[in-house]
């Protein structure tokens, strides 16, 4: 099927739902560790509490990709039914997670939230490949990244913004501050509305041969054999990209799970108070605890705001590439390699920065984030069978979740422990991991993956 070239606003509309998805991910990534610490989690236990995120991705994304490849609804099309289901579930989970009264409940809500976000997210990746001709793939994924950057910056600053409007940033021991609760409620609303916008403004191409599609759908369910077959026949380029993804996502999982304890302790000098060190029956001790806890909550807001800068710089990165890729081809391999190297430098500089300059570290990280969200998918979508785009994108995300599972099960604590006991060592590990990911781009040799090749060549 020859696909028509789409205009900017058509690509914007079909990608707009990612604004809500990124609100969910940014609130989860920026503030779940803070919620865990507020509810009494020890620093070394935080990565394990995060294991819900990669495990649900490992299970959900290949299943949703496979099902969406075999779905056709006369009104909602192929991918949009999954957008809607995921949006409803994610919005509910986002609203309730900061109201968790206990640590186990917050961890449980993280499972539900991440599974729900994945239901929406995976089909969005496939939609770009479904709708756009190969000549516009880089452009399409970069526009998605632009919207993701906007969502990251706004969502990361939400608790700070609402606290400036007078919403309390203090709370009793074991209670999440109201500023965080309001921020998550806003995120839930934005998630649902942005997904609905894409559903109502975007159409999808029907299967080329509807009769053949129906026969394939009626065939005895071969889900597990098909998944295993696709894994076994994975193209070489996909395997090489998987290696890059492994080190990239190990780094970002480290940031999401440990940036708050590392930076509040090392950069702001306001670590989370340990309740067992205070006698809560003595009023003076309670007051001392509250003073330290308020300082921790304030610096956590500051860390969240600084993290939001990586959304801004990824947005700037995407904006530049949006203008460039609308008219010209790019070398995806070298763009991705350079961006990951800059991100690695940003993590390494956190050892030496001040609270005022922390934002510049995250600005460098934003270039890596912007590239991670676009270049690997542009390279992959130009190297695989378009009829299997959904399941391939789902399988490809295994290279995202496996390093996160390894990190959560002790990988971060083990590797950073080799450098010492300080929490900031986790950020050093993240930096080294991104540099390795950048160098792995030298393995990519497929010309179609590296840059768009005109079909008559």
XYZ file of C-alpha atoms in Angstrom:
457
model
C 0.000 0.000 0.000
C 1.339 3.406 -0.998
C 0.969 5.730 1.977
C 0.455 9.429 1.418
C 2.807 12.022 2.878
C 1.266 13.600 5.978
C 1.448 17.242 7.047
C 2.852 18.417 10.367
C -0.533 18.826 12.073
C -1.697 15.367 10.991
C 1.440 13.866 12.546
C 0.956 16.111 15.603
C -2.636 14.905 16.069
C -1.732 11.220 15.829
C 1.129 11.733 18.316
C -0.669 14.031 20.770
C -1.745 11.159 23.009
C 1.908 10.788 23.956
C 1.531 14.007 25.958
C -0.677 12.124 28.408
C 1.465 9.005 28.336
C 4.503 11.103 29.194
C 2.617 12.866 32.001
C 2.137 9.396 33.457
C 5.735 8.333 32.955
C 7.215 11.626 34.199
C 5.132 11.623 37.386
C 5.975 7.964 37.918
C 9.669 8.437 37.132
C 10.101 11.669 39.049
C 8.037 11.029 42.165
C 7.437 7.310 42.840
C 10.746 7.000 44.695
C 9.760 10.046 46.745
C 6.423 8.386 47.575
C 8.229 5.167 48.521
C 10.644 7.079 50.784
C 7.792 9.037 52.362
C 6.077 5.724 53.175
C 9.234 4.437 54.851
C 11.221 2.624 52.143
C 14.956 2.216 52.701
C 17.216 3.626 49.988
C 18.635 0.235 48.946
C 15.144 -1.272 48.692
C 13.840 1.299 46.194
C 15.091 -0.388 42.977
C 13.351 -3.630 43.950
C 10.096 -1.757 44.572
C 10.423 -0.468 41.014
C 10.540 -3.972 39.519
C 6.832 -3.677 38.717
C 7.578 -1.299 35.868
C 9.856 -3.515 33.743
C 8.075 -6.773 34.591
C 4.721 -5.470 33.411
C 6.360 -4.108 30.262
C 7.932 -7.489 29.553
C 4.554 -9.201 29.813
C 2.180 -6.582 28.445
C 3.929 -5.058 25.435
C 4.432 -8.180 23.262
C 0.848 -9.279 24.040
C -0.658 -5.894 23.152
C 1.516 -5.651 20.031
C 0.400 -9.106 18.877
C -3.277 -8.427 19.594
C -3.284 -5.009 17.935
C -1.755 -6.491 14.762
C -4.778 -8.830 14.661
C -7.426 -6.220 15.558
C -9.689 -4.211 13.292
C -12.643 -2.230 14.622
C -14.839 -0.426 12.050
C -14.795 2.823 14.077
C -11.674 2.660 16.242
C -9.377 0.851 13.809
C -6.392 -1.258 14.863
C -4.422 0.592 17.546
C -6.939 3.070 18.988
C -8.982 0.536 21.027
C -5.850 -0.105 23.071
C -5.181 3.623 23.473
C -8.619 4.000 25.055
C -8.422 1.009 27.411
C -4.954 1.995 28.602
C -5.949 5.636 29.104
C -8.902 4.821 31.343
C -6.914 2.409 33.522
C -3.862 4.704 33.704
C -5.928 7.720 34.727
C -7.523 5.791 37.586
C -4.158 4.470 38.792
C -2.523 7.908 38.587
C -5.254 9.440 40.705
C -5.099 6.844 43.483
C -1.357 6.051 43.777
C -0.360 9.079 45.954
C -3.227 8.288 48.341
C -1.633 4.935 49.230
C -1.592 4.543 53.041
C 1.112 1.850 53.016
C 4.246 0.992 51.077
C 2.892 -2.317 49.735
C -0.159 -0.535 48.346
C 1.962 2.080 46.540
C 4.053 -0.726 45.018
C 0.841 -2.470 43.923
C -0.492 0.689 42.295
C 2.819 1.003 40.428
C 2.145 -2.428 38.880
C -1.309 -1.330 37.754
C -0.093 2.067 36.519
C 2.803 0.720 34.498
C 0.753 -2.078 32.937
C -1.934 0.429 31.947
C 0.547 2.901 30.446
C 2.105 0.087 28.428
C -1.296 -0.846 26.984
C -1.501 2.647 25.478
C 2.165 3.208 24.661
C 3.117 0.201 22.538
C 0.395 0.756 19.892
C 1.458 4.422 19.593
C 4.901 3.325 18.398
C 3.317 1.021 15.848
C 0.879 3.724 14.700
C 3.706 5.934 13.386
C 5.022 3.067 11.269
C 1.458 2.182 10.172
C 0.584 5.686 9.015
C 3.804 7.136 7.594
C 5.810 6.266 4.469
C 9.425 5.312 5.147
C 10.616 8.740 4.027
C 8.740 10.305 7.003
C 9.574 7.764 9.733
C 12.361 9.829 11.331
C 10.143 12.917 11.133
C 7.215 11.105 12.767
C 9.179 9.694 15.682
C 10.857 13.076 16.233
C 7.448 14.821 16.441
C 6.469 12.226 19.057
C 9.633 13.117 20.952
C 8.760 16.824 20.784
C 5.411 16.129 22.452
C 7.067 13.821 24.989
C 9.506 16.609 25.881
C 6.640 19.015 26.570
C 4.926 16.420 28.760
C 8.122 15.594 30.666
C 8.860 19.213 31.558
C 5.329 20.163 32.601
C 4.637 16.957 34.578
C 8.019 17.044 36.347
C 7.288 20.570 37.566
C 3.678 19.966 38.611
C 4.290 19.452 42.377
C 6.473 22.583 42.439
C 3.871 24.564 40.450
C 0.933 23.604 42.666
C 2.960 24.260 45.835
C 3.648 27.786 44.518
C -0.115 28.208 44.182
C -0.462 27.578 47.907
C -0.991 23.815 48.054
C 0.831 22.361 51.059
C 4.166 20.628 50.538
C 4.307 19.398 54.152
C 2.618 16.357 55.632
C 2.651 14.126 58.679
C 5.027 11.191 58.871
C 4.112 8.523 56.324
C 1.706 10.779 54.410
C 2.319 12.000 50.851
C 2.078 15.837 50.631
C -1.035 17.357 49.060
C 1.091 19.005 46.340
C 1.993 15.551 45.017
C -1.610 14.316 45.229
C -2.898 17.308 43.240
C -0.120 16.880 40.644
C -1.056 13.231 40.087
C -4.752 14.154 39.761
C -3.896 16.719 37.066
C -1.772 14.081 35.341
C -4.703 11.655 35.321
C -6.934 14.255 33.635
C -4.318 15.182 30.993
C -3.634 11.511 30.247
C -7.265 10.749 29.419
C -7.977 13.963 27.470
C -4.864 13.768 25.275
C -5.526 10.138 24.335
C -9.132 10.976 23.467
C -7.875 13.833 21.261
C -5.758 11.428 19.196
C -8.586 8.886 18.986
C -11.036 11.474 17.609
C -8.620 13.246 15.222
C -6.766 10.290 13.693
C -7.876 7.586 11.274
C -6.068 4.353 10.427
C -5.448 2.424 7.244
C -7.525 -0.776 7.073
C -5.773 -4.078 6.284
C -4.729 -4.214 2.599
C -6.563 -7.514 2.066
C -9.495 -7.654 4.465
C -10.457 -11.215 3.532
C -6.943 -12.479 4.134
C -6.857 -10.514 7.407
C -10.092 -12.187 8.545
C -8.784 -15.644 7.621
C -5.577 -14.987 9.548
C -7.539 -13.745 12.540
C -9.799 -16.835 12.453
C -6.786 -19.146 12.377
C -6.194 -21.104 15.573
C -4.480 -18.885 18.116
C -0.732 -19.278 17.760
C 0.260 -16.488 20.123
C 3.160 -18.162 21.956
C 4.585 -19.969 18.876
C 4.325 -16.742 16.853
C 6.079 -14.706 19.557
C 8.847 -17.299 19.889
C 9.193 -17.531 16.098
C 9.552 -13.760 15.792
C 12.136 -13.711 18.577
C 14.064 -16.518 16.900
C 14.025 -14.827 13.493
C 14.952 -11.386 14.850
C 16.889 -9.354 12.247
C 20.561 -8.702 13.007
C 19.979 -4.940 13.082
C 17.303 -5.425 15.744
C 19.752 -7.397 17.902
C 22.376 -4.658 17.608
C 19.816 -1.995 18.461
C 18.811 -4.179 21.407
C 22.345 -3.949 22.801
C 22.201 -0.158 22.560
C 18.795 -0.165 24.262
C 20.080 -2.401 27.058
C 22.707 0.074 28.256
C 20.490 3.101 27.546
C 17.575 1.899 29.647
C 19.790 0.564 32.438
C 20.961 4.164 32.797
C 17.503 5.734 32.765
C 16.019 3.185 35.160
C 18.879 4.048 37.517
C 17.939 7.714 37.232
C 14.216 7.179 37.818
C 14.667 4.926 40.816
C 17.661 6.527 42.553
C 18.041 10.139 41.380
C 15.845 11.469 44.187
C 17.716 9.796 47.079
C 21.095 10.388 45.392
C 20.595 14.081 44.624
C 18.717 15.099 47.784
C 21.575 13.529 49.752
C 24.645 14.490 47.676
C 23.701 17.777 46.024
C 21.120 19.285 48.425
C 22.468 17.715 51.654
C 18.893 16.948 52.816
C 18.494 13.145 52.913
C 15.166 11.584 53.843
C 14.763 11.276 57.629
C 14.766 7.786 59.099
C 11.739 7.554 61.398
C 13.342 4.922 63.647
C 16.022 7.452 64.633
C 13.409 9.700 66.275
C 11.321 9.110 69.403
C 7.912 10.144 68.132
C 6.515 10.198 71.680
C 8.618 13.281 72.473
C 7.229 16.540 70.982
C 10.707 17.988 70.371
C 11.699 14.865 68.420
C 8.511 15.046 66.370
C 9.251 18.688 65.567
C 12.841 17.808 64.609
C 11.577 15.031 62.348
C 9.105 17.397 60.670
C 11.818 19.993 60.022
C 14.092 17.427 58.363
C 11.186 15.865 56.465
C 10.009 19.237 55.136
C 13.561 20.001 53.945
C 13.614 16.624 52.186
C 10.224 17.266 50.536
C 11.338 20.731 49.398
C 14.574 19.401 47.892
C 12.602 16.557 46.285
C 10.486 19.217 44.556
C 13.701 20.890 43.403
C 15.064 17.580 42.076
C 11.786 17.010 40.229
C 11.967 20.479 38.674
C 15.589 19.923 37.631
C 14.610 16.576 36.106
C 11.967 18.424 34.124
C 14.768 20.229 32.295
C 15.635 16.994 30.501
C 12.150 17.214 29.018
C 12.864 20.757 27.826
C 16.191 19.878 26.212
C 14.731 16.753 24.613
C 11.981 19.014 23.265
C 14.586 21.430 21.846
C 16.461 18.476 20.343
C 13.247 17.200 18.779
C 12.255 20.654 17.507
C 15.569 21.079 15.690
C 15.300 17.607 14.185
C 11.639 18.201 13.270
C 12.590 21.116 11.042
C 15.637 19.297 9.670
C 14.029 15.910 8.952
C 11.005 17.521 7.274
C 13.312 18.470 4.377
C 16.465 16.359 4.653
C 17.753 12.945 5.612
C 19.801 12.416 8.766
C 22.379 9.852 9.797
C 20.429 8.246 12.644
C 23.432 6.244 13.824
C 25.701 9.220 14.517
C 22.882 11.403 15.851
C 22.055 8.687 18.382
C 25.684 8.045 19.317
C 26.444 11.728 19.953
C 23.249 12.241 21.953
C 23.934 9.273 24.245
C 27.475 10.511 24.871
C 26.139 13.918 25.956
C 23.679 12.222 28.303
C 26.458 10.157 29.835
C 28.439 13.332 30.498
C 25.398 14.850 32.226
C 25.192 11.949 34.678
C 28.934 12.008 35.406
C 28.883 15.743 36.160
C 26.304 15.216 38.940
C 29.190 14.249 41.227
C 30.549 17.788 41.034
C 27.519 20.039 40.536
C 25.665 22.418 42.864
C 21.888 22.763 43.368
C 21.922 25.821 41.083
C 23.722 24.004 38.252
C 21.994 20.620 38.524
C 19.595 21.618 35.751
C 22.470 21.742 33.240
C 23.286 18.100 33.951
C 19.696 17.192 33.152
C 19.802 19.388 30.042
C 22.576 17.149 28.670
C 20.605 14.052 29.662
C 17.654 15.419 27.673
C 19.575 15.077 24.408
C 20.018 11.378 25.129
C 16.354 11.007 26.114
C 15.139 12.746 22.957
C 17.236 10.444 20.822
C 16.297 7.264 22.728
C 12.618 7.987 22.065
C 13.048 8.445 18.333
C 16.212 7.164 16.642
C 16.053 3.453 17.651
C 12.420 3.215 16.521
C 13.145 4.994 13.240
C 16.052 2.595 12.611
C 14.000 -0.457 13.586
C 10.860 0.394 11.593
C 12.958 0.659 8.423
C 14.368 -2.845 8.945
C 11.342 -5.103 9.655
C 8.172 -6.503 8.056
C 5.453 -3.794 8.257
C 2.728 -6.462 8.676
C 4.311 -7.451 11.988
C 5.048 -3.934 13.206
C 3.002 -4.224 16.404
C 4.468 -7.503 17.630
C 7.996 -6.479 16.555
C 7.727 -3.227 18.513
C 6.477 -5.239 21.495
C 9.369 -7.692 21.277
C 11.834 -4.831 20.797
C 10.695 -3.437 24.137
C 12.110 -6.562 25.759
C 15.458 -4.812 25.318
C 14.029 -1.963 27.382
C 12.595 -3.995 30.247
C 15.249 -6.707 30.678
C 17.987 -4.244 31.763
C 15.507 -2.621 34.135
C 14.691 -5.996 35.700
C 18.407 -6.723 36.119
C 18.874 -3.276 37.676
C 15.906 -3.710 40.018
C 17.004 -7.158 41.204
C 20.274 -5.765 42.515
C 22.255 -4.769 39.450
C 22.331 -1.071 40.371
C 23.186 -1.700 44.017
C 25.944 -4.177 43.080
C 27.658 -2.074 40.396
C 27.375 1.234 42.256
C 28.570 -0.537 45.419
C 31.845 -1.271 43.658
C 32.459 2.494 43.657
C 31.486 3.012 47.317
C 28.449 3.379 49.577
C 27.451 6.917 48.531
C 24.088 7.122 46.740
C 25.546 9.422 44.069
C 27.592 6.498 42.698
C 24.417 5.239 41.046
C 24.451 8.334 38.808
C 28.079 7.595 37.874
C 27.034 4.092 36.843
C 24.243 5.597 34.734
C 26.747 7.859 32.990
C 29.142 5.029 32.180
C 26.237 2.930 30.896
C 25.109 5.676 28.477
C 28.651 6.119 27.137
C 28.808 2.368 26.425
C 25.407 2.587 24.699
C 26.713 5.411 22.521
C 29.763 3.411 21.434
C 27.563 0.413 20.562
C 26.067 2.473 17.714
C 29.248 1.759 15.784
C 27.877 -1.789 15.324
C 24.976 -0.548 13.142
C 25.813 -1.095 9.446
C 22.387 -1.539 7.770
C 22.033 1.375 5.322
C 18.225 1.392 5.560
C 18.480 1.718 9.329
C 21.114 4.440 9.256
C 19.269 6.733 6.841
C 16.232 6.681 4.544
C 17.004 5.024 1.208
C 14.810 6.046 -1.741
C 12.915 2.997 -3.011
C 14.316 3.270 -6.522
C 17.880 2.905 -5.253
